[in-house]
Coordinates of C-alpha atoms in Angstrom, one line a residue:
Chain A
M243 CA -44.2 76.1 53.5
P244 CA -43.5 78.3 50.1
N245 CA -46.3 79.4 47.9
V246 CA -46.7 78.5 44.2
N247 CA -49.3 80.5 42.1
F248 CA -51.1 78.5 39.6
R249 CA -52.3 80.9 36.9
H250 CA -55.5 79.7 34.6
R251 CA -55.8 80.7 31.0
D252 CA -58.4 83.1 32.4
G253 CA -56.4 85.0 34.4
S254 CA -57.2 83.8 37.7
I255 CA -55.0 82.2 40.3
D256 CA -54.8 79.4 42.7
V257 CA -52.2 80.1 45.4
V258 CA -51.2 76.5 46.7
D259 CA -49.1 75.9 49.9
A260 CA -46.6 73.5 48.6
P261 CA -44.9 71.3 51.2
L262 CA -41.6 71.2 51.3
G263 CA -40.0 67.9 50.0
S264 CA -43.5 67.1 48.3
S265 CA -43.9 67.2 44.2
L266 CA -45.5 70.5 42.8
M267 CA -47.8 67.8 41.5
S268 CA -49.2 66.4 44.9
A269 CA -49.6 70.0 46.2
A270 CA -51.8 71.0 43.2
I271 CA -53.7 67.9 43.7
K272 CA -54.6 68.1 47.5
H273 CA -55.5 72.0 46.8
P274 CA -57.2 70.9 43.9
V275 CA -56.1 72.9 41.2
D276 CA -58.4 72.5 38.1
G277 CA -56.4 71.5 35.3
I278 CA -53.9 69.7 37.0
I279 CA -55.1 66.0 36.5
A280 CA -51.9 63.8 36.8
E281 CA -53.6 60.3 36.2
C282 CA -50.6 58.4 36.9
G283 CA -50.2 59.6 40.5
G284 CA -46.9 60.6 39.9
N285 CA -44.9 58.7 37.6
A286 CA -44.2 60.6 34.9
M287 CA -46.2 58.1 32.6
C288 CA -48.9 60.2 31.7
A289 CA -48.1 63.7 31.0
T290 CA -51.1 65.1 32.2
C291 CA -49.9 67.2 35.3
H292 CA -48.1 69.7 32.4
V293 CA -47.1 73.2 33.5
Y294 CA -45.2 76.3 32.2
V295 CA -42.8 77.4 34.5
D296 CA -42.1 81.3 34.9
A297 CA -38.6 81.4 33.0
A298 CA -36.9 83.2 35.8
F299 CA -37.5 80.5 38.1
G300 CA -36.1 77.9 35.7
D301 CA -32.7 77.4 37.2
R302 CA -34.0 76.5 40.6
L303 CA -35.9 74.1 38.9
P304 CA -34.7 70.0 39.6
P305 CA -32.3 69.0 36.0
M306 CA -34.9 67.3 33.8
A307 CA -34.6 63.7 33.6
E308 CA -34.7 61.6 30.3
E309 CA -38.1 60.6 30.9
E310 CA -40.0 63.3 31.6
D311 CA -38.0 65.1 28.4
E312 CA -39.5 62.1 26.6
M313 CA -42.7 61.9 27.9
L314 CA -43.0 66.2 27.3
D315 CA -43.0 65.2 23.7
G316 CA -47.0 63.7 24.5
T317 CA -48.4 66.8 26.2
A318 CA -51.9 67.4 25.1
S319 CA -51.0 71.0 24.8
A320 CA -48.2 72.2 22.9
R321 CA -44.5 71.5 24.4
T322 CA -42.6 75.1 25.2
E323 CA -39.2 76.0 26.7
R324 CA -40.9 76.5 29.8
S325 CA -42.6 73.1 29.7
R326 CA -42.1 70.6 32.9
L327 CA -44.0 67.8 34.4
S328 CA -45.2 69.3 37.9
C329 CA -44.9 65.3 39.0
Q330 CA -41.4 65.6 38.6
I331 CA -40.4 69.2 40.5
V332 CA -39.9 68.5 44.3
V333 CA -40.8 71.8 46.1
T334 CA -37.8 74.0 47.3
E335 CA -37.7 77.1 49.3
E336 CA -36.5 78.4 46.7
M337 CA -39.8 78.4 44.6
A338 CA -41.8 80.7 46.9
G339 CA -43.6 83.0 45.0
M340 CA -43.3 81.0 41.6
T341 CA -45.7 81.6 38.9
V342 CA -46.7 78.3 36.7
D343 CA -49.2 78.4 34.2
V344 CA -51.9 75.6 33.5
P345 CA -52.1 75.0 30.5
A346 CA -55.6 74.6 28.0
D347 CA -55.6 70.7 27.8
Q348 CA -54.2 67.9 29.7
V349 CA -56.0 65.1 27.7
Chain B
M43 CA -74.1 38.8 55.4
T44 CA -77.6 40.3 54.9
R45 CA -78.3 43.5 53.0
A46 CA -81.3 45.2 51.8
I47 CA -82.4 44.7 48.0
G48 CA -79.7 47.2 45.8
A49 CA -80.0 48.5 42.3
G50 CA -77.2 45.7 41.0
D51 CA -79.8 42.8 42.0
D52 CA -81.7 43.0 38.6
I53 CA -78.7 43.4 36.6
T54 CA -77.9 40.8 33.6
L55 CA -75.1 39.6 32.0
T56 CA -77.1 39.6 28.8
E57 CA -78.1 43.2 28.7
L58 CA -74.7 44.3 29.9
W59 CA -73.4 42.4 26.9
A60 CA -75.8 44.2 24.4
D61 CA -76.1 47.9 26.2
P62 CA -74.7 48.3 29.2
Y63 CA -75.3 52.4 29.4
P64 CA -78.9 52.0 30.7
A65 CA -77.9 50.0 33.6
Y66 CA -74.5 51.9 34.4
A67 CA -76.9 55.1 34.3
K68 CA -78.7 53.5 37.2
L69 CA -76.2 52.8 39.1
R70 CA -74.8 56.1 38.9
Q71 CA -77.8 57.4 40.1
D72 CA -79.4 55.0 42.6
E73 CA -76.0 53.4 44.1
P74 CA -72.8 54.4 42.9
V75 CA -70.9 51.3 44.2
A76 CA -73.4 48.3 44.4
W77 CA -73.3 44.4 44.8
V78 CA -73.8 43.0 41.1
P79 CA -74.8 39.5 41.6
A80 CA -74.7 38.6 38.4
V81 CA -70.7 39.6 38.0
N82 CA -70.3 38.8 41.4
R83 CA -68.6 42.2 42.0
Y84 CA -69.3 45.3 43.4
L85 CA -69.3 47.3 40.2
V86 CA -67.7 51.1 41.3
T87 CA -69.6 53.7 38.2
K88 CA -68.9 56.8 39.1
H89 CA -65.9 59.1 37.4
R90 CA -65.0 60.9 40.9
D91 CA -65.1 57.3 42.8
I92 CA -62.8 56.1 40.2
V93 CA -60.2 58.7 40.4
A94 CA -60.2 58.9 44.2
L95 CA -59.5 54.8 44.4
E96 CA -56.7 55.1 42.2
R97 CA -54.8 57.2 44.3
R98 CA -55.1 54.4 46.7
P99 CA -53.5 51.4 45.1
E100 CA -52.5 50.1 48.4
I101 CA -56.1 49.8 49.6
F102 CA -57.5 49.1 46.0
S103 CA -54.9 46.3 45.0
A104 CA -54.5 45.1 41.1
D105 CA -53.5 41.6 43.0
E106 CA -56.5 40.2 42.9
T107 CA -57.1 36.1 44.3
G108 CA -58.6 34.1 42.1
S109 CA -57.6 36.0 39.0
L110 CA -58.5 34.5 35.5
M111 CA -56.4 36.4 34.4
K112 CA -53.1 35.0 36.0
R113 CA -54.2 31.7 35.5
V114 CA -54.2 32.3 31.6
M115 CA -51.1 34.3 30.9
G116 CA -49.3 33.8 34.4
H117 CA -48.8 36.8 37.1
T118 CA -48.3 40.3 34.8
M119 CA -47.3 43.2 36.0
L120 CA -51.1 44.4 35.8
R121 CA -51.8 42.2 38.7
K122 CA -49.1 43.0 40.6
D123 CA -48.7 46.1 43.3
G124 CA -45.9 48.6 44.5
P125 CA -42.3 47.9 43.6
A126 CA -42.7 44.2 42.1
H127 CA -44.7 46.0 39.5
D128 CA -42.9 49.2 39.5
R129 CA -39.6 46.7 38.4
E130 CA -41.8 45.5 35.3
R131 CA -43.2 48.7 34.5
T132 CA -39.9 50.4 34.2
G133 CA -38.1 47.9 32.3
A134 CA -40.8 47.7 29.7
E135 CA -41.6 51.6 29.5
A136 CA -38.8 53.3 26.8
P137 CA -40.1 52.0 23.7
M138 CA -43.5 53.2 24.6
R139 CA -42.9 56.9 25.3
P140 CA -43.9 59.5 23.2
R141 CA -40.7 60.5 21.7
P142 CA -40.0 57.0 20.3
V143 CA -43.8 56.5 19.5
R144 CA -43.3 59.7 17.1
D145 CA -39.9 59.1 15.5
H146 CA -39.7 55.8 15.5
W147 CA -43.0 53.9 15.1
T148 CA -45.5 56.0 13.7
P149 CA -43.7 56.0 10.5
L150 CA -43.9 52.0 10.5
F151 CA -47.7 52.0 11.4
Q152 CA -48.1 54.7 8.3
K153 CA -46.4 51.8 6.1
T154 CA -49.0 49.5 7.5
A155 CA -51.6 51.9 6.9
D156 CA -51.0 52.6 3.4
D157 CA -50.2 48.6 2.8
L158 CA -53.4 47.5 3.9
I159 CA -55.3 50.2 1.8
D160 CA -53.6 49.1 -1.0
G161 CA -55.0 45.9 -0.9
F162 CA -58.6 47.1 -1.4
A163 CA -58.5 50.3 -2.5
E164 CA -60.1 49.6 -5.9
R165 CA -62.9 47.7 -4.2
G166 CA -65.0 50.2 -3.2
E167 CA -66.4 48.8 -0.4
A168 CA -65.0 47.0 2.6
D169 CA -65.9 45.9 6.0
L170 CA -63.1 48.1 7.8
F171 CA -63.1 46.4 11.0
R172 CA -62.2 43.4 9.5
D173 CA -60.3 44.2 6.9
F174 CA -58.4 47.2 8.2
A175 CA -58.6 47.6 12.1
G176 CA -58.0 44.2 13.1
P177 CA -54.8 43.5 11.0
F178 CA -53.5 47.0 11.6
A179 CA -53.4 46.6 15.6
A180 CA -52.3 42.9 14.8
L181 CA -49.4 44.6 12.4
N182 CA -48.3 47.3 14.7
L183 CA -48.7 45.4 18.0
A184 CA -46.3 42.2 16.3
M185 CA -43.6 44.8 15.8
M186 CA -43.6 46.9 19.0
L187 CA -43.4 43.4 20.6
G188 CA -40.5 42.6 18.8
F189 CA -42.0 39.7 16.7
D190 CA -40.6 39.7 13.3
D191 CA -41.4 36.4 12.2
V192 CA -45.4 35.9 14.0
A193 CA -48.4 36.4 11.0
A194 CA -51.2 39.1 11.7
A195 CA -53.6 36.4 12.2
D196 CA -51.9 34.2 14.6
L197 CA -51.2 37.5 16.6
Q198 CA -55.3 37.8 16.5
E199 CA -56.0 34.3 17.5
W200 CA -53.9 34.5 20.1
S201 CA -55.3 37.8 21.3
Q202 CA -58.9 36.4 20.9
A203 CA -58.1 33.1 22.6
L204 CA -56.2 34.9 26.0
M205 CA -58.7 37.3 25.9
D206 CA -61.5 34.8 26.2
G207 CA -59.7 32.8 28.9
T208 CA -59.2 35.8 31.0
G209 CA -63.2 35.9 31.1
N210 CA -63.9 32.4 31.2
Y211 CA -65.9 32.9 34.3
G212 CA -68.4 30.0 33.0
D213 CA -65.6 27.3 33.5
V214 CA -65.7 26.1 29.6
E215 CA -63.1 23.6 28.7
A216 CA -63.0 24.3 25.6
V217 CA -61.9 27.8 26.4
W218 CA -59.2 26.7 28.6
R219 CA -57.9 24.4 25.8
R220 CA -57.9 27.4 23.1
A221 CA -56.1 29.5 25.6
E222 CA -53.5 27.0 26.8
A223 CA -53.0 26.7 22.9
A224 CA -52.3 30.2 22.4
G225 CA -50.3 30.6 25.3
A226 CA -48.0 27.6 23.9
G227 CA -47.7 29.6 20.7
V228 CA -46.9 32.8 22.5
D229 CA -44.0 31.0 24.9
Q230 CA -42.5 30.0 21.7
A231 CA -42.5 32.8 20.0
V232 CA -41.1 35.0 23.1
L233 CA -38.0 32.0 22.6
R234 CA -37.2 32.7 19.6
A235 CA -37.3 36.5 19.7
V236 CA -35.3 36.4 23.3
E237 CA -32.8 34.3 21.3
R238 CA -32.4 37.0 18.3
L239 CA -32.7 39.9 20.5
G240 CA -30.1 38.8 23.0
A241 CA -27.1 39.6 20.9
Q242 CA -28.4 42.7 19.3
P243 CA -31.2 45.2 21.3
R244 CA -33.7 47.1 19.3
P245 CA -36.4 49.4 20.1
S246 CA -38.7 46.9 20.9
L247 CA -41.1 45.8 24.2
I248 CA -39.3 42.2 24.4
S249 CA -36.1 44.0 23.9
A250 CA -36.4 46.7 26.1
M251 CA -37.7 44.1 29.4
L252 CA -34.7 41.6 28.2
H253 CA -31.7 44.7 28.1
A254 CA -33.3 46.7 30.9
G255 CA -30.9 47.9 34.2
D256 CA -33.0 45.5 36.0
P257 CA -33.4 42.5 33.2
L258 CA -37.0 40.8 33.9
S259 CA -36.8 36.6 33.6
V260 CA -37.8 35.1 30.2
D261 CA -41.2 34.0 32.6
E262 CA -41.6 37.5 33.4
I263 CA -41.5 38.4 29.8
R264 CA -43.8 35.5 28.3
A265 CA -46.6 36.3 30.8
N266 CA -46.3 40.5 30.2
V267 CA -45.9 39.5 26.4
K268 CA -48.9 37.7 26.8
M269 CA -51.3 40.8 28.7
F270 CA -49.4 42.9 26.0
I271 CA -51.5 41.0 23.3
G272 CA -54.5 41.0 25.3
G273 CA -54.6 44.8 26.2
G274 CA -52.3 46.0 22.9
L275 CA -54.4 44.6 19.9
N276 CA -58.5 44.6 20.6
E277 CA -58.0 48.2 22.1
P278 CA -56.7 50.0 19.1
R279 CA -58.6 47.7 16.7
D280 CA -62.1 48.8 18.7
S281 CA -61.1 52.7 19.3
L282 CA -60.3 52.9 15.9
A283 CA -63.4 51.2 14.4
T284 CA -65.6 52.5 16.8
G285 CA -64.4 56.3 16.7
L286 CA -64.4 56.2 12.7
Y287 CA -68.0 55.0 13.1
A288 CA -69.0 57.9 15.0
L289 CA -67.0 60.2 12.4
L290 CA -68.9 58.6 9.8
C291 CA -71.9 59.2 11.8
H292 CA -70.8 63.1 12.4
P293 CA -69.9 64.3 9.1
D294 CA -69.3 68.1 10.3
Q295 CA -66.9 66.3 13.2
A296 CA -64.8 64.8 10.7
Q297 CA -64.3 67.8 8.1
A298 CA -63.1 69.8 11.2
C299 CA -60.3 67.1 11.7
I300 CA -59.6 66.9 8.2
D301 CA -59.2 70.9 8.1
D302 CA -57.6 70.9 11.3
P303 CA -55.2 68.1 11.8
A304 CA -55.2 68.9 15.3
L305 CA -58.4 67.8 16.2
W306 CA -58.1 64.2 15.5
R307 CA -56.4 63.7 18.8
R308 CA -59.5 65.4 20.3
A309 CA -61.9 62.9 18.2
F310 CA -59.6 60.0 19.8
E311 CA -60.0 61.4 23.3
E312 CA -63.9 61.9 22.6
T313 CA -64.1 58.2 21.2
I314 CA -62.6 56.5 24.1
R315 CA -64.6 58.7 26.6
W316 CA -67.5 57.8 24.7
V317 CA -67.1 54.0 24.5
A318 CA -64.1 52.7 26.6
P319 CA -62.3 49.7 24.9
I320 CA -61.8 48.1 28.3
G321 CA -64.9 49.3 29.9
M322 CA -64.4 47.1 33.6
Y323 CA -61.3 45.9 35.3
P324 CA -60.7 44.6 38.2
R325 CA -59.7 45.6 41.6
Q326 CA -59.8 43.9 45.6
T327 CA -59.9 45.7 48.9
T328 CA -56.9 45.3 51.2
Q329 CA -59.0 46.2 53.8
E330 CA -62.6 47.5 55.1
V331 CA -62.7 50.7 53.3
E332 CA -65.9 53.2 52.3
L333 CA -66.3 54.5 48.9
G334 CA -68.8 56.2 47.4
G335 CA -70.9 55.4 50.3
T336 CA -70.9 51.9 50.5
V337 CA -68.8 50.4 53.0
L338 CA -66.9 47.5 51.5
P339 CA -65.2 44.7 53.6
A340 CA -61.7 43.5 53.5
R341 CA -61.1 41.5 50.1
A342 CA -64.2 42.7 48.3
K343 CA -64.0 42.2 44.7
L344 CA -64.4 45.2 42.6
G345 CA -65.1 46.0 38.9
I346 CA -64.1 49.0 38.1
V347 CA -66.4 50.5 35.2
L348 CA -64.4 53.0 33.2
A349 CA -67.5 52.7 30.7
S350 CA -69.7 54.5 33.2
A351 CA -66.9 57.3 34.2
G352 CA -67.0 58.3 30.7
R353 CA -70.9 58.5 31.1
D354 CA -71.2 60.6 34.2
E355 CA -73.1 63.4 33.9
D356 CA -71.5 65.1 36.8
V357 CA -68.7 65.6 34.7
F358 CA -69.5 65.7 31.1
D359 CA -72.8 67.4 29.8
H360 CA -74.8 65.5 27.2
P361 CA -72.5 62.2 27.8
D362 CA -74.3 59.9 25.4
D363 CA -73.2 62.2 22.6
F364 CA -70.2 62.4 20.5
D365 CA -69.1 65.4 20.5
L366 CA -65.4 66.7 19.9
R367 CA -66.0 70.2 20.6
R368 CA -66.9 69.4 24.4
K369 CA -65.4 71.5 27.4
A370 CA -64.9 69.2 29.6
T371 CA -62.4 66.1 28.3
H372 CA -61.1 64.5 31.4
H373 CA -61.7 61.1 30.7
I374 CA -60.3 58.4 32.5
S375 CA -60.3 55.3 29.7
F376 CA -56.3 54.5 30.1
G377 CA -57.1 53.8 33.6
G378 CA -55.3 55.8 36.6
G379 CA -52.4 55.3 39.1
P380 CA -49.4 53.0 38.6
H381 CA -51.1 50.9 35.9
Y382 CA -51.7 53.7 33.8
C383 CA -52.1 52.2 30.1
L384 CA -48.2 51.6 28.7
G385 CA -49.7 51.8 25.4
S386 CA -51.8 54.8 25.4
F387 CA -49.2 57.3 23.2
A388 CA -48.7 54.3 20.9
A389 CA -52.4 53.9 20.5
R390 CA -53.2 57.7 20.1
A391 CA -50.4 57.9 17.6
E392 CA -52.0 54.4 15.6
V393 CA -55.4 55.4 15.6
S394 CA -55.8 59.7 15.6
Q395 CA -52.1 60.4 14.0
V396 CA -51.8 57.4 11.1
A397 CA -55.3 55.4 10.6
W398 CA -58.2 58.0 10.4
P399 CA -56.2 60.6 8.5
T400 CA -55.3 58.3 6.2
L401 CA -58.5 56.2 5.5
F402 CA -60.3 59.6 4.8
R403 CA -57.3 60.7 2.6
R404 CA -57.3 57.6 0.4
L405 CA -60.7 56.8 0.3
R406 CA -63.1 59.4 -1.4
N407 CA -66.2 60.1 0.0
L408 CA -66.0 57.5 2.7
R409 CA -69.3 56.6 4.2
L410 CA -70.9 54.1 6.1
D411 CA -72.9 51.3 3.6
P412 CA -76.4 52.2 4.0
D413 CA -77.3 48.2 3.4
N414 CA -75.5 46.6 6.6
P415 CA -76.1 48.2 9.8
V416 CA -73.4 48.1 12.4
R417 CA -73.4 46.0 15.4
W418 CA -72.3 46.4 18.8
G419 CA -71.6 44.2 21.6
G420 CA -69.7 43.6 25.0
W421 CA -69.3 45.3 28.5
V422 CA -65.7 44.3 30.0
F423 CA -64.5 45.3 26.1
R424 CA -66.9 47.1 24.1
G425 CA -66.9 48.4 20.4
V426 CA -68.6 48.0 17.3
L427 CA -68.4 44.2 15.6
N428 CA -68.1 45.3 12.0
L429 CA -67.9 47.9 9.9
P430 CA -69.2 48.2 6.3
V431 CA -68.1 51.1 4.3
R432 CA -68.0 52.2 0.9
W433 CA -66.2 55.2 -1.1
D434 CA -65.6 56.2 -4.4
P435 CA -62.8 53.9 -6.0

C-alpha cells in the first residue's frame, strides 16, 4: 500500500501506510498521527482533519465537493490553496510518496 | 448482579449540581467507567475512552431505550443511528456550515448584539446573563430556525420547558405539563414556518429540511426543531456568559484577545473545554463490551461526561485553570462521531466573533460587579447562572 508522509511543524515526519480505497484521515487515525483529530469520524462536519497537500500532488486528488469547500472556511488554522479535509481524500496508488503538512491547530 | 463497592456509590445529585468536578476527578482516578447509582448509569469520565467510544457508534448507540428526550420531543436525529440519522442530518446541514455562518448569519448576529446593547449601554450596569446572553442566543436561534414570528421570550420558555422535560427523571407531573405546552407551541410555529417556506426557500434550518434532496416530513421537522431549541439556545448562552466571566476574571487574557482578535476563537475553545455547556449526554451499549477497564453488559446505559474529559489531567496541564495560551487544545465538548454538534460553527461565530468583541468594545472598562457574586449550577448542563457587571457609561 502507498506511503504518505505527514509532516509536522517541527519538521518530523510520520510515514503512514495508507490502504488503497480508505480515506487518508482513517489511515492517519490508525497510525496515529498527532494533530489529525477527525472529531466527527469522517463526515465532513468538523474540519478537524485539515491538511495542506504538496502542490505537486494536487492534480492526483479527488475533486473537492461543495461540502468540503464550505467546511474548509471553518478550519482553526488558516485555509490555503493547498488545504483539504483528509477524510475526503480516498487513497490511490498515485499518492505514493505524497507529503501533507499537519496544521498547527485543528480546534 | 453482585458487585464490589464502587467509586461512584457515594455520589449524589446535589453535589453534582453544585460542583461536579471533584467527583469527576475522583472517578477519573479510581474508576474511569463507573456505575453511579444516583444517576442510574455508568459514567464515562476519561477523554481517551470517550474518543474511542464515539468511533464505534454501532456499539455505543445514541438510540437509548426509555429516553425522556424521545418522550418530550419525539424521535429526533440525536437519538437515531446510522442511515436514519444521516438522512435527517444531511437535510439540515447546509445553513450551518462555516461559509453561510460567516457570510449570511454573522452580520445578523452582529445586529442582534448591537440592538441589545443599545437597550442598556447607558445604564452602566447589567446582568449580562439575563440582559444579553439569553436574548442574544434566543433571537439568533429564531433566525437560524426560520421562525420569523416567534418572540425571544417564548423561545426561551420553550427551551427551558423542553430541557426540564428531558431531565424529568423524578417524573414530576407539572414538568410534563409545561413541556407538553411548549411542544404544542413549537408544533404551531413549525406549521406556520412550513407554510411560509414551502413556496419560498430561505437559508434557514426549517427551510433546509423542507427542501432537502430527500425532504423531511413535518413530524420529523417538528421533533428536530425541538432538539435544536433545546441545544441551540442554552449552550451558546452558557458558553457566552461563562467565558465572559472567565475573561473578566483574567483581564490579561481579555486584553490579549482585544490586541490579537485571532485569539477570541482560542478563548471560546478554552471556555468550552473548561466548562462544557453540555456536561453529559447518554449512550447505550448494543452488546457486551469492555471500556476503560470495566466490562459493560449489553444495553447498559452510559453517561458520557464531556465536562470531565475537558479536565482530564492526562491531556491538559493544570486542567482546572482557564488559560487560552495552553498548548493542548483538543477538547471534545462538541461531542464526536456522527452526532458532532451541528451548530458548532454558528456558536463559535455568535460568541467569539460577535458577542465578546462587541461587548468589550462598546462597554468601556467592563468589569465584574464586586457587590453581586456570580452563582454556578448544573452538571448535565452547566454554566454561570447570572453575570452582574459594571462599566463606564
